[in-house]
XYZ file of C-alpha atoms in Angstrom:
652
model
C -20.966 15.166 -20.511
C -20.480 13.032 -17.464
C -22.599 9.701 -17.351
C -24.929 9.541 -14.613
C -26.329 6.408 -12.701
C -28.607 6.271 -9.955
C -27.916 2.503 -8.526
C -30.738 0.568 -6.861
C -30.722 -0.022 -3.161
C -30.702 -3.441 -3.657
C -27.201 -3.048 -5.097
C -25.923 -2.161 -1.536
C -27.474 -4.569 0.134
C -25.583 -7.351 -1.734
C -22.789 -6.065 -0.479
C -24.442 -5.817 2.990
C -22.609 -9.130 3.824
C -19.246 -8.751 2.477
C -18.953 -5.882 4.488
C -21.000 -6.824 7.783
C -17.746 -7.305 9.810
C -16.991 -3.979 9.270
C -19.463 -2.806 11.616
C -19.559 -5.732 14.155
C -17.145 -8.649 15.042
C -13.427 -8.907 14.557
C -11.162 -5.968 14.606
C -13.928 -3.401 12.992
C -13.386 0.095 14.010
C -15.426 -0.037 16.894
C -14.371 -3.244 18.513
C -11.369 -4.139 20.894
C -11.652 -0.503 22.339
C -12.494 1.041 25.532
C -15.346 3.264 24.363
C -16.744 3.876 20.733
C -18.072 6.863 18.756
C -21.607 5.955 17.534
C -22.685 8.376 15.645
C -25.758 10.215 17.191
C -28.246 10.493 14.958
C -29.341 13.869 16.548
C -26.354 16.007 15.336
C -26.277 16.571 11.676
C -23.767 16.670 9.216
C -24.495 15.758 5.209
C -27.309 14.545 3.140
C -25.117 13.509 0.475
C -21.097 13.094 -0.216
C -19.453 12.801 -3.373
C -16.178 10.589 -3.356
C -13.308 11.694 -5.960
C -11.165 8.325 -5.090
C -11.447 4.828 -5.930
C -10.441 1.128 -4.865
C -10.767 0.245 -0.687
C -10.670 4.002 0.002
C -13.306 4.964 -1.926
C -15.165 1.797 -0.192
C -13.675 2.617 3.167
C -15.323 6.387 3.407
C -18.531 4.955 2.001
C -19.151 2.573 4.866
C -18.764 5.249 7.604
C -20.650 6.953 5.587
C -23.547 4.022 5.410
C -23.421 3.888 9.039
C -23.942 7.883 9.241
C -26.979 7.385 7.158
C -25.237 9.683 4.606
C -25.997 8.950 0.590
C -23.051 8.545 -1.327
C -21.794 9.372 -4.941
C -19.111 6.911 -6.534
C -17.551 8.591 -9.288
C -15.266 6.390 -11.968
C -13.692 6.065 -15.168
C -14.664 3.928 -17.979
C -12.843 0.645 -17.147
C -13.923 1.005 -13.181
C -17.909 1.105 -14.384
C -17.866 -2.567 -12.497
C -15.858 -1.701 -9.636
C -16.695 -2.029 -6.383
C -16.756 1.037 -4.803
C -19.225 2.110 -7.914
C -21.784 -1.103 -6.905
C -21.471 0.152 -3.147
C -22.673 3.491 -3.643
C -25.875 4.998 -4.249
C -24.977 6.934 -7.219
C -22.151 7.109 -9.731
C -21.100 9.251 -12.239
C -18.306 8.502 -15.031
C -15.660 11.508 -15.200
C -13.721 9.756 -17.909
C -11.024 6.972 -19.898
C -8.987 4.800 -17.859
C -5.857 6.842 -17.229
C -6.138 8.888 -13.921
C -5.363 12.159 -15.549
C -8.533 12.260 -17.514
C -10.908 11.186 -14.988
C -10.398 11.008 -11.375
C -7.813 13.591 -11.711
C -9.741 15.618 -13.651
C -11.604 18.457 -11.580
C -13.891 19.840 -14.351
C -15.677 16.633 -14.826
C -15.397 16.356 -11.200
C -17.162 19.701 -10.677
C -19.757 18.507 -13.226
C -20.315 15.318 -10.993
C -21.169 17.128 -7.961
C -23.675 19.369 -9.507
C -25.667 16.870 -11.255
C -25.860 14.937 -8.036
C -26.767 17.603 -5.289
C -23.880 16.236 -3.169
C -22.938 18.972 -0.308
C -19.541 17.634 0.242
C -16.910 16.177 -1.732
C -13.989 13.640 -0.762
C -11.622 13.651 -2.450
C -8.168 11.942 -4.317
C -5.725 13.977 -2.696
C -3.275 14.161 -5.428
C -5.734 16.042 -7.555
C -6.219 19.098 -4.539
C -2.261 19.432 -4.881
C -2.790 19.668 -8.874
C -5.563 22.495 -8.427
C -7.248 24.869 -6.249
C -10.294 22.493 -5.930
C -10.369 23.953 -2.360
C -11.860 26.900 -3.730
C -13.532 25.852 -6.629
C -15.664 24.064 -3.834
C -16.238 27.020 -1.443
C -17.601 29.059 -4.374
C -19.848 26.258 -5.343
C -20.787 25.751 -1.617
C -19.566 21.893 -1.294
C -17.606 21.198 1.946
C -14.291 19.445 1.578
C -14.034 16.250 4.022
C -10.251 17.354 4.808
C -8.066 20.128 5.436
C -8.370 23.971 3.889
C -6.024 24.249 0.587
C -3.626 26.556 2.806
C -2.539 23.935 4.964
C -2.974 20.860 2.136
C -0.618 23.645 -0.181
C 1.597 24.331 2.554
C 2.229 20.334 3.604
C 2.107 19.258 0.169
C 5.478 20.995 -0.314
C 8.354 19.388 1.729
C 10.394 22.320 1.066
C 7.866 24.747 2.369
C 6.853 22.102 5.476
C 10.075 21.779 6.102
C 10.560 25.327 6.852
C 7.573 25.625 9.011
C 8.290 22.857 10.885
C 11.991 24.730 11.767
C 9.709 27.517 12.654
C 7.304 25.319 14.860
C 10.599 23.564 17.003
C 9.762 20.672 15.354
C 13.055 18.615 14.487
C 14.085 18.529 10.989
C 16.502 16.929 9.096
C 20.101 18.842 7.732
C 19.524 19.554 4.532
C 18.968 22.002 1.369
C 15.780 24.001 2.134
C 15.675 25.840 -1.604
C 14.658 23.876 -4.865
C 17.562 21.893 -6.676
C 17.290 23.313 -10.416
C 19.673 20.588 -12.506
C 21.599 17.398 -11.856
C 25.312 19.176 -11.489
C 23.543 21.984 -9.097
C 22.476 18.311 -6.914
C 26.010 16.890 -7.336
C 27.634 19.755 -5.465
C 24.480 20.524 -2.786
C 25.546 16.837 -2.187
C 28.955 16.915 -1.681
C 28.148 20.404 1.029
C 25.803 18.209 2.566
C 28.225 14.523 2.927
C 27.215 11.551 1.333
C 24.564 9.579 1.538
C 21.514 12.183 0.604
C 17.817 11.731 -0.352
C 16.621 13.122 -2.531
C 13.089 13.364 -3.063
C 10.241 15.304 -4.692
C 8.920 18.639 -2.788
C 5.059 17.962 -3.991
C 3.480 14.379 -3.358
C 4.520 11.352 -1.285
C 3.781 7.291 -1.245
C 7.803 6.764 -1.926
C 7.580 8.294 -5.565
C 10.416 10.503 -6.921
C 12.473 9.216 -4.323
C 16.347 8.221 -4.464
C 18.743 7.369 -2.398
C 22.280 8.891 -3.549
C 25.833 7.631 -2.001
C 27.946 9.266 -4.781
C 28.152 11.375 -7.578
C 27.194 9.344 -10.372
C 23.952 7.971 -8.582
C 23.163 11.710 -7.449
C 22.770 12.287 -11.565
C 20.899 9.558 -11.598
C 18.415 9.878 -9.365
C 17.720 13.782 -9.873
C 16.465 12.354 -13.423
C 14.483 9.661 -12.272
C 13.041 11.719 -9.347
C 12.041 14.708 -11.533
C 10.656 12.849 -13.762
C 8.749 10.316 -11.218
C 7.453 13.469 -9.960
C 6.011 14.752 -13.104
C 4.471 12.115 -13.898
C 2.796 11.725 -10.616
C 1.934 15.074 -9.053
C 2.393 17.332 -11.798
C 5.800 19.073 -9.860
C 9.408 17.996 -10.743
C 10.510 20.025 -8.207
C 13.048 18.667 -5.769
C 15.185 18.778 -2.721
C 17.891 17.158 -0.910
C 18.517 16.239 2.534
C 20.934 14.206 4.597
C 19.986 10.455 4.655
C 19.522 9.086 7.972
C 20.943 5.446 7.820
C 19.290 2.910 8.917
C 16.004 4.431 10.342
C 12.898 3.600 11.823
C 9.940 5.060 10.106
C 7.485 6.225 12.797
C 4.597 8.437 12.421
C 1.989 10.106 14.381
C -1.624 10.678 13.799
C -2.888 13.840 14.401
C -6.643 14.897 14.641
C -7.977 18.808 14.927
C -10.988 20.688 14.558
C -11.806 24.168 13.180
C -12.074 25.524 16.696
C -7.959 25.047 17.448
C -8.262 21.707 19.143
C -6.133 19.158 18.088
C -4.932 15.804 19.286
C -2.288 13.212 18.773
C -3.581 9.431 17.908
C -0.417 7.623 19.335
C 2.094 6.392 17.333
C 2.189 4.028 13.779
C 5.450 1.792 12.832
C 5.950 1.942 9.161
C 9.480 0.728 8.727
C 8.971 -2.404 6.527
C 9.225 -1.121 3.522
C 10.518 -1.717 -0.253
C 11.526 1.538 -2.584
C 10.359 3.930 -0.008
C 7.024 2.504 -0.144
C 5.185 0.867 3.244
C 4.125 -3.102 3.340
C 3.750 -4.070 7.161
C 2.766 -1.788 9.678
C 1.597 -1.323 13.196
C 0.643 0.465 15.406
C 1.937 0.718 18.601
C 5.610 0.743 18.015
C 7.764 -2.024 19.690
C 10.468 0.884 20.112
C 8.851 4.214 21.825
C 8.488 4.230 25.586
C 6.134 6.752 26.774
C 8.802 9.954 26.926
C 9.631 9.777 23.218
C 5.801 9.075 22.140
C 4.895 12.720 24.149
C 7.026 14.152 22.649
C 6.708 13.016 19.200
C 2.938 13.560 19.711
C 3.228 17.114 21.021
C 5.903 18.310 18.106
C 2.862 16.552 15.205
C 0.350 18.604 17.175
C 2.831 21.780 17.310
C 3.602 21.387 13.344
C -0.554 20.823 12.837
C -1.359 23.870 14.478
C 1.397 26.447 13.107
C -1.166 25.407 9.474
C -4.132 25.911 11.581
C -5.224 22.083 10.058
C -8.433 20.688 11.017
C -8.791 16.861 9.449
C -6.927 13.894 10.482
C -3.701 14.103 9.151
C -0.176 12.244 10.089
C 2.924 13.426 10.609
C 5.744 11.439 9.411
C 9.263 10.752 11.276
C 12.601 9.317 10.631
C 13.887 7.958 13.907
C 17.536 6.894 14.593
C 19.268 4.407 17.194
C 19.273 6.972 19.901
C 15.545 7.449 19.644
C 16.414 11.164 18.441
C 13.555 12.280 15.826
C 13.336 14.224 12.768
C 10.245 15.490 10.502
C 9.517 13.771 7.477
C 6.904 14.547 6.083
C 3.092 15.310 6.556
C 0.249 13.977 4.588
C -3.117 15.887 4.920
C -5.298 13.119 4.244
C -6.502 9.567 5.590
C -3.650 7.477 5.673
C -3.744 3.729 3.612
C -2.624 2.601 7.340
C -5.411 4.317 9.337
C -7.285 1.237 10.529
C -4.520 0.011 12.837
C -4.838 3.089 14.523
C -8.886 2.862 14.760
C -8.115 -0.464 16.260
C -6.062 0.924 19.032
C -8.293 3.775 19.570
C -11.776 2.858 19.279
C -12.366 5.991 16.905
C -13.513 6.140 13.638
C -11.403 8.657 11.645
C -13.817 8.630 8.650
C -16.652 9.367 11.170
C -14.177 12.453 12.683
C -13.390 14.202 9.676
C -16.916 14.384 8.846
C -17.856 16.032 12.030
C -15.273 18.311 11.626
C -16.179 19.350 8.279
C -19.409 20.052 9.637
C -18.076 22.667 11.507
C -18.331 20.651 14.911
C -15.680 20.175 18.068
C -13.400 16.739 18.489
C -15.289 14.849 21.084
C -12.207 13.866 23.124
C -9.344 15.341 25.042
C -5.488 13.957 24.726
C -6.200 12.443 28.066
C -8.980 9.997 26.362
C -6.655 8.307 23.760
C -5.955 4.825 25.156
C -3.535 2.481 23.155
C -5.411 -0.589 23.467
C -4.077 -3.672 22.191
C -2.159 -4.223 19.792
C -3.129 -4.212 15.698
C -0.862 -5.300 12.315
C -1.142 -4.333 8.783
C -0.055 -6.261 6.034
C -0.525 -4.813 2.687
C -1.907 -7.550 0.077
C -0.673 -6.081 -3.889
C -1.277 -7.824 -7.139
C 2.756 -7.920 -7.276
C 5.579 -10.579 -8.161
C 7.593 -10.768 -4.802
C 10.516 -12.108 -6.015
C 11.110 -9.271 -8.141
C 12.894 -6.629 -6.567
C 11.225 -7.528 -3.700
C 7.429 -6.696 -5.878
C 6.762 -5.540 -9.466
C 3.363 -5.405 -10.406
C 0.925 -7.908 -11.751
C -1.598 -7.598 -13.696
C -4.933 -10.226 -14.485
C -8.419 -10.724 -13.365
C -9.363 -12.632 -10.196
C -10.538 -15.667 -11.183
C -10.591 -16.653 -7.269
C -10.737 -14.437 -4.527
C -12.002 -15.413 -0.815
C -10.866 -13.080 2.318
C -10.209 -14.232 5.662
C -13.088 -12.949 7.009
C -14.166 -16.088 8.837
C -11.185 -15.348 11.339
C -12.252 -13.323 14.671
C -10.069 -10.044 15.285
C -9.526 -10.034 11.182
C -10.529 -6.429 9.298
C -9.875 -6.249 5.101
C -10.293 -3.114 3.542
C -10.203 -3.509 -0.135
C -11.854 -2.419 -3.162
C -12.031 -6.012 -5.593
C -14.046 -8.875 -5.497
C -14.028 -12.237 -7.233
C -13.800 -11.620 -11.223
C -11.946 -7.738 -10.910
C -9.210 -6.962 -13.270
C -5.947 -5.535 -11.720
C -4.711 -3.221 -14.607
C -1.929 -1.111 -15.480
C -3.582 2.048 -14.890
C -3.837 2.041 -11.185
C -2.220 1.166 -8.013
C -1.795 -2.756 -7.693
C -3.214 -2.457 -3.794
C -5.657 -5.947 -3.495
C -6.964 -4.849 -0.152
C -5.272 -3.732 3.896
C -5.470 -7.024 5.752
C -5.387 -6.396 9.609
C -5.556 -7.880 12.226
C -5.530 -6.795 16.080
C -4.803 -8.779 19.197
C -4.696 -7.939 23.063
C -0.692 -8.148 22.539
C 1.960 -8.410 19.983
C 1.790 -12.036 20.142
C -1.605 -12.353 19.618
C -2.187 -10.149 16.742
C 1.128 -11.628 14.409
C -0.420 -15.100 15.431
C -3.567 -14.172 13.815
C -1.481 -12.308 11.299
C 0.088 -15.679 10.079
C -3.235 -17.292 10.022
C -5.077 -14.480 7.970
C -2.388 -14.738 5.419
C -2.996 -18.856 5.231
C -6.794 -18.160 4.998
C -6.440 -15.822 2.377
C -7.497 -17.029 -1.389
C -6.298 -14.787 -4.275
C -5.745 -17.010 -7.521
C -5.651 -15.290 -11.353
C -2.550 -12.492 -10.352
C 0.469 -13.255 -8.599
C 0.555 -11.689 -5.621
C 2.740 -10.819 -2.079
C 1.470 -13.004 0.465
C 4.512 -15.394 0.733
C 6.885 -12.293 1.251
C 4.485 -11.182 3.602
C 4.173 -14.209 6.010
C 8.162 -14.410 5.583
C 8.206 -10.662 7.262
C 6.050 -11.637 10.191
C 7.374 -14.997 11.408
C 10.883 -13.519 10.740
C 12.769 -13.823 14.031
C 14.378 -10.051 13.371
C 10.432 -9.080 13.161
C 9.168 -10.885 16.199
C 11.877 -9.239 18.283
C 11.132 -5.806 16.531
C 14.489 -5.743 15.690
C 13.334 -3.888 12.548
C 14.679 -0.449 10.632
C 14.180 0.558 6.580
C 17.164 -1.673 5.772
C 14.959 -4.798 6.950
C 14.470 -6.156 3.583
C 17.692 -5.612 1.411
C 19.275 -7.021 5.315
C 17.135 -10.082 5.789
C 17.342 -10.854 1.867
C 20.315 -9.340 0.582
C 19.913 -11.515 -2.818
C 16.048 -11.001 -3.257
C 13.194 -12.601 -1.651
C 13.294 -16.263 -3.131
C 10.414 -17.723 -1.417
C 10.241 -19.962 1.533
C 13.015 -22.422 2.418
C 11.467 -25.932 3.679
C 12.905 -27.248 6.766
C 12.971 -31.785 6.588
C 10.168 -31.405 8.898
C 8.052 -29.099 6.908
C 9.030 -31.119 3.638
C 7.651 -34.081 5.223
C 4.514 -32.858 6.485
C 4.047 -31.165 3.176
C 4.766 -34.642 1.049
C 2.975 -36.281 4.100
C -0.214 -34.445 3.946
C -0.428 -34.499 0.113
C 0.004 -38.656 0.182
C -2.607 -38.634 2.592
C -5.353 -36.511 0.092
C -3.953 -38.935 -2.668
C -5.487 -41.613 -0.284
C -8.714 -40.691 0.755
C -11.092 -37.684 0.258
C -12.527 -37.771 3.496
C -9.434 -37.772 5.741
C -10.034 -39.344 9.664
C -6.237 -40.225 10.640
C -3.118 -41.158 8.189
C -0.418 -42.148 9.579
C 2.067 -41.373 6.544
C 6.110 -42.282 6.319
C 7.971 -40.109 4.576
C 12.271 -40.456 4.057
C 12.225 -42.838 7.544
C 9.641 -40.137 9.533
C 5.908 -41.170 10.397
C 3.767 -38.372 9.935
C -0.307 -38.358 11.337
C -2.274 -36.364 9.287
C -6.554 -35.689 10.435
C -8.989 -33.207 9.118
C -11.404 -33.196 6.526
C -11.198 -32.685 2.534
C -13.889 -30.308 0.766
C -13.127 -30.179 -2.903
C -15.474 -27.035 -3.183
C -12.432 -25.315 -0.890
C -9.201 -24.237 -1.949
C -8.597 -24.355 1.863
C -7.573 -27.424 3.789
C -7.572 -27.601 7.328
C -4.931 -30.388 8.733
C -4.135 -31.233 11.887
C -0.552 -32.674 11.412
C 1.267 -34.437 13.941
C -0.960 -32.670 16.626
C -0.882 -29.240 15.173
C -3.382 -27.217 12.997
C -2.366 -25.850 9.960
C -4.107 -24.401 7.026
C -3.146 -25.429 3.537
C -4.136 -24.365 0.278
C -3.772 -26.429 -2.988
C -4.543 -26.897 -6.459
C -5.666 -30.099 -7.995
C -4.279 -31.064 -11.499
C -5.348 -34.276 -13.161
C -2.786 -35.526 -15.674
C -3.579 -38.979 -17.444
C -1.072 -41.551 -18.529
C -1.985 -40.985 -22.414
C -0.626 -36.605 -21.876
C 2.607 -37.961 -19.779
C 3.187 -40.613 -22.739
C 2.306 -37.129 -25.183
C 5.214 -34.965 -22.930
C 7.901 -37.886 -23.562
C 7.721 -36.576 -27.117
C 8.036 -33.111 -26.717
C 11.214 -31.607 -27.583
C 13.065 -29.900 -25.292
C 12.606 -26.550 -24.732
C 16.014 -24.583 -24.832
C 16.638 -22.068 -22.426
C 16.668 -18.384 -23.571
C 20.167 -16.608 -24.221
C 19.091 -13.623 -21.539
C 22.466 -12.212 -21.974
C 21.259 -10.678 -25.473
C 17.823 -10.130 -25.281
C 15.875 -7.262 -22.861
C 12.447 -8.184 -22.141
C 10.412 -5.767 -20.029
C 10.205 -7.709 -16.421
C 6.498 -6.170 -16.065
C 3.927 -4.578 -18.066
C 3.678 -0.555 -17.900
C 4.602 2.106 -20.841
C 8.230 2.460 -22.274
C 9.269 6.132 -21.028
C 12.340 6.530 -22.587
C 14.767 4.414 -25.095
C 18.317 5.540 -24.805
C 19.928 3.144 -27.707
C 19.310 2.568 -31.485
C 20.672 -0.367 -33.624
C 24.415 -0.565 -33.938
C 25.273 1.479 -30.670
C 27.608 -0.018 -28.379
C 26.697 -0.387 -24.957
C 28.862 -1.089 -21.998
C 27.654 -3.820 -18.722
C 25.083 -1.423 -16.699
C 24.176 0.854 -19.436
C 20.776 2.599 -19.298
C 18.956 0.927 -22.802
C 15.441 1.590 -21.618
C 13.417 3.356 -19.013
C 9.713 1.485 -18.101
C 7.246 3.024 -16.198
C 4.675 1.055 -13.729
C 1.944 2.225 -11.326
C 4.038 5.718 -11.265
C 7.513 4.284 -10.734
C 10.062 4.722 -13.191
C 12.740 1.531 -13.708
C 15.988 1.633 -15.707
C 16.520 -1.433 -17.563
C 20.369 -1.956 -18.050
C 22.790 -4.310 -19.943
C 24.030 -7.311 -18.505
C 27.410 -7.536 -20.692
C 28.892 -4.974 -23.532
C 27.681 -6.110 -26.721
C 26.302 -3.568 -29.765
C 22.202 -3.110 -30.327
C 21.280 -5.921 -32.760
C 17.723 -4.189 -33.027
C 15.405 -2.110 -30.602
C 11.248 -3.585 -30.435
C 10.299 -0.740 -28.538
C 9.421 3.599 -28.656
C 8.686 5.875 -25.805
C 4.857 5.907 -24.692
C 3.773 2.191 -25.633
C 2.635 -0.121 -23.642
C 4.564 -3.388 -23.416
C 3.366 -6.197 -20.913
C 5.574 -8.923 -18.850
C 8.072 -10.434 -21.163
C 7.709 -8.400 -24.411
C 10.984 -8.496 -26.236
C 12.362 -4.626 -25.985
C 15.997 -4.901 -27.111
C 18.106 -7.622 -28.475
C 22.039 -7.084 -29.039
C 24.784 -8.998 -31.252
C-alpha cells in the first residue's frame, strides 16, 4: 500500500525563495524574450497533476505548474522521502525502495498513487511509458498524459522503427542496418557490409546508454555485449542496431512543438556536441554553425518526421551534422529535454506551460513565423562526478555545502538538491542545469565563467573545473567544436587547470594578503620578483571571496585549515606512507554494483584482459589488467555493491 502525505502549504512557501528567480529576474523562462506566455487564468486545464519523475525535473514541471495554479503530487521512493521535489509539492505518495525499478518505474504503485490522490493528469518518467502501456492504462482510468500518445512515444522509442519512418517522411537518415542485430558474430559481419567505424547503439531508450563506438572486429564483440546489456539494464530492451559512424560530428537538434489539431512548430535549433560517452555536458542554443538555410531546413524535416507520428507534445529531434553542413536523423525523444531551458530562453515560451495546454486538448498559440531566436543562452551541466576520471565517474556523498549562483543577473539553475542531500548510487548524479543567457555569445560564456566561480558545492566531488576549462577553451570560444572535442582538447584526460606565472602569483599573492589581514583595503604583495595589488573584502561566513587583483575582479573560493605547530611537530613522526603496488591490485575506481567477474584465483590473465565488469548510474565499465600476471585472489561476486576504492582483484 502506497504511503500517502498531504504536505502543508507552508512547506512550499519555504521554498518560495529558492525558487523566486524562476519566475522573475535573470534568465527565467519568461525574461530576455520578445513576448511571454502568461498563462490566462480564464482557460482551464487541470486541478491536479501527478508527477512520476524525480530530481530538477520533477521540480521543473512543478513550478509551471505553481504558476498555473495547478496542485501537484510528488511521488518517491523510500530514500527520496526528503527530497526536494517531495517538500515542493503539495502531496506525495511513496511507490517504493530505492532502486528505480521498484518505485518510480513501477506503474502499479504508480496507478495506485493517482487514485488515492484525485490527480487528472499524470507526468511522467519517460523510461517507464517505453517499459509499459501506461498510455492506456491512463485513458481507461481517465488521467491525461502531459506528453505524446503511446503510438508515437512506441514508434520514436524504437530507433529501428524511427528510423524507417523517418526514410518514409524524406527525412535524412544515416546508412545503416534497419533490422535488429541478433548476436555478436551476426554484428561483426553487418559491420564489415557496412565499413568501419559503426555505432552501434540500443533501438529502445537514449541519454548515450548502450552505446559503442566500433572501428574493428574485436571492439564490434565488445560493444554488442556491453550495449545489450546497458540496454537491459536500462530500458528493459537489449535490442540493437548498427549504423555507419559519422566522424567527427556536430550534434544538433531541433525542438519541435505540436498540438492535437495537426499544428506543429519548430523551436530553432540546440548545440549539443560537448559531450563525454555519448552523453551531453555543455549546450546551447543557437548554434555557432547553422546559417538560416540549413536551420529551415532542419526545422521543416523535425516537423515532417513529428507529423508522419501525428505527435502532439514538445518533443526534439536529434541530428548528426557533418563538415559540409549535410544532416542526418538521430534520434527523437518524446519528452522534455534535460536541455529545454536554453531554448525557453531564446524563445520566451514556456514548454512546461505548452504541453499542458496541449494535453488539455487546446491549439499552440503561435505560428512558425512568431519564433524569434533572441539572444543567446548556455548550459552547463553541474554532476556529482570526478572529472579527471575518464573525463567524469560518479560521486557519491551528502552536501555538506551547497550555495547556487543565484545572486548573478541572467543566471537560471534547475536542480533538484539543496544543502544536506545525499547523491547516491541509485540515481543519476545530475546536481542541477546551470544556465545562463546573454544578448550575444560573448555575453552569456562571460556570465557562464562567472556562474561557475559563484557556484558552492562542497561534500561530493564534482565537474565544475572541467566545465569552466570547456568554456574559456579557445577551440570553444571560436565554436570550433564537434563530438571529438574532449578526447581532442585532452587527449590524456582532463588533469585540471594549468597555472600560468601570472595566475600563480595572483593566486600565492592573494592568499599572503588574507594571511595578513581579515579585512582587506589594498596589499600590495611581491611574489618571485612581481608586485601584485590585491583589494576587496574578507567574510569568513563566505566560502566566496571577491578580489580585485591588479585591477581586475575575480571570484575566489577557499577553505581555511588551521594547523598548529604541536600537529606539524606530530607529522615529523609519522612514517611514511608507501605507495600502493597498483600493478597487482584492482580496486573499483567508483562505487556502483559488480555486474560480472570474468576470473577466479589461479587464472592467468594477459595486459587488457576483461577481470571485472562495474556498473554505475546505468553505464557498464570493463575493468582490465594492467600487466599479465595470474589471479592471486578475487574480493568480489556479481550483484554487490562495492564503493570507490574497494579492493576487487589482486594478482601474483
Amino acid at each position: 500500500m502506497a504511503a500517502h502525505r498531504v504536505s502543508p502549504s507552508l512547506n512550499r512557501l519555504l521554498f518560495a525563495v529558492k525558487y523566486a528567480s524562476f519566475q522573475s529576474g535573470g534568465c527565467a523562462v519568461h525574461c530576455n524574450a520578445q513576448y511571454s506566455t502568461v498563462h490566462s487564468p480564464s482557460e482551464k486545464t487541470f486541478d491536479k497533476i501527478l508527477i512520476a519523475n524525480r530530481g530538477e525535473i520533477a521540480c521543473r514541471v512543478m513550478k509551471t505548474c505553481h504558476k498555473m495554479g495547478i496542485q501537484t503530487v510528488a511521488v518517491h521512493s523510500d530514500v527520496d522521502s526528503s527530497a526536494v521535489h517531495v517538500k515542493m509539492a503539495d502531496e506525495a505518495v511513496c511507490v517504493g525502495p530505492a532502486p528505480t525499478s521498484k518505485s518510480y518505474l513501477n506503474m502499479d504503485a504508480i496507478m495506485d498513487a493517482i487514485r488515492a490522490t484525485g490527480a487528472q493528469a499524470v507526468s511522467i518518467y519517460m523510461a517507464l511509458v517505453t517499459l509499459c502501456d501506461c498510455g492506456r492504462r491512463h485513458a481507461a482510468e481517465g488521467v491525461a498524459f502531459i506528453g505524446p500518445d503511446t503510438h508515437a512515444i512506441m514508434a520514436m522509442g524504437d530507433k529501428i522503427e524511427s528510423k524507417l519512418i523517418a526514410k518514409a517522411a524524406n527525412v535524412n537518415t544515416i546508412p545503416g542496418y534497419d533490422g535488429v542485430v541478433k548476436t555478436a558474430e551476426e554484428a561483426v559481419k553487418i559491420a564489415q557490409d557496412i565499413g568501419y567505424p559503426v555505432m552501434i547503439k540500443a533501438s529502445a531508450g537514449g541519454g548515450g546508454k548502450g552505446m559503442r563506438i566500433a572501428w574493428n572486429a574485436e571492439e564490434t564483440r565488445e560493444g554488442f555485449r556491453f550495449s545489450s546489456q546497458e540496454a537491459a539494464s536500462s530500458f528493459g530492451d537489449d535490442r540493437l542496431l548498427i549504423e555507419k559512424f559519422i566522424d567527427n560530428p556536430r550534434h544538433i537538434e531541433i525542438q519541435v512543438l505540436a498540438d492535437k489539431h495537426g499544428n506543429a512548430l519548430w523551436l530553432n535549433e540546440r548545440e549539443c556536441s560537448i559531450q563525454r560517452r555519448n552523453q551531453k555536458v555543455v549546450e546551447e542554443a543557437p548554434s555557432t554553425f547553422l546559417d538560416p538555410v540549413t536551420r529551415r531546413a532542419m526545422g521543416e524535416q523535425a516537423v515532417q518526421l513529428a507529423k508522419a507520428v501525428q505527435y502532439s507534445s514538445a518533443g526534439t529531434v536529434e541530428f548528426l551534422v557533418d563538415s559540409k553542413k549535410n544532416f542526418y536523423f538521430l534520434e527523437m525523444n518524446t519528452r522534455l529535454q534535460v536541455e529545454h531551458p536554453i531554448t525557453e530562453c531564446i524563445t520566451g515560451l514556456d514548454l512546461v506551460e505548452q504541453m499542458i495546454r496541449v494535453a488539455k486538448g487546446y491549439q499552440l498559440q503561435h505560428k512558425q513565423e512568431d519564433i524569434p531566436i533572441n539572444g543567446w543562452a548556455i548550459e552547463s551541466r553541474v554532476y556529482a562526478e570526478d572529472p579527471y576520471k575518464s573525463f567524469g565517474l560518479p560521486s557519491i556523498g551528502r552536501l555538506s555545502k551547497y550555495q547556487e549562483p543565484l545572486n548573478l543577473s541572467n543566471v537560471r539553475v534547475d536542480s533538484g538538491i539543496q544543502e544536506g542531500s545525499d547523491i547516491s548510487i541509485y540515481y543519476d548524479p545530475m546536481i542541477s542545469k546551470l544556465v545562463t543567457y546573454g544578448a550575444t555569445r560573448a555575453e552569456a560564456l562571460a556570465r557562464m565563467e562567472d556562474a561557475l566561480d559563484n557556484y558552492v558545492i562542497r561534500g561530493v566531488t564534482h565537474n565544475i573545473p572541467l566545465l569552466r576549462e570547456i568554456i574559456t577553451h579557445p577551440r570553444f570560444i571560436s565554436g570550433d567544436i564537434s563530438t571529438n572535442f574532449l578526447p581532442e582538447v585532452y587527449p590524456d584526460g582532463f588533469k585540471g587547470h594549468q597555472l600560468d606565472l601570472d595566475t600563480r602569483r595572483e593566486l600565492l599573492a592573494s592568499a599572503a594578503a588574507l594571511y595578513i589581514t581579515a579585512q582587506l583595503r589594498s596589499q600590495k604583495v611581491e611574489v618571485d620578483g612581481g608586485k601584485v595589488e590585491v583589494s576587496g573584502q574578507w567574510n569568513l561566513a563566505s566560502p566566496l571571496l571577491p578580489l580585485t587583483i591588479n585591477g581586475t575582479h575575480r571570484t575566489l573560493q577557499f577553505k581555511v585549515r588551521v594547523l598548529s605547530k604541536l600537529a606539524a611537530e606530530f607529522n615529523s613522526y609519522m612514517p611514511e606512507k608507501v605507495p600502493e603496488d597498483t600493478s597487482s591490485i584492482l580496486r573499483s575506481p567508483m562505487p556502483g554494483t559488480v555486474v560480472a567477474v570474468s576470473v577466479k584465483p589461479g587464472d592467468p590473465v594477459a595486459e587488457g584482459q576483461e577481470i571485472c565488469v562495474i556498473e554505475a548510474m546505468k553505464m557498464q565499465n570493463s575493468l582490465t589488467a594492467v600487466k599479465q600476471a595470474k589471479v592471486k585472489s578475487v574480493h568480489c561476486k556479481p550483484g554487490e555493491t562495492v564503493g570507490e576504492g574497494d579492493l576487487l582483484v589482486e594478482l601474483e
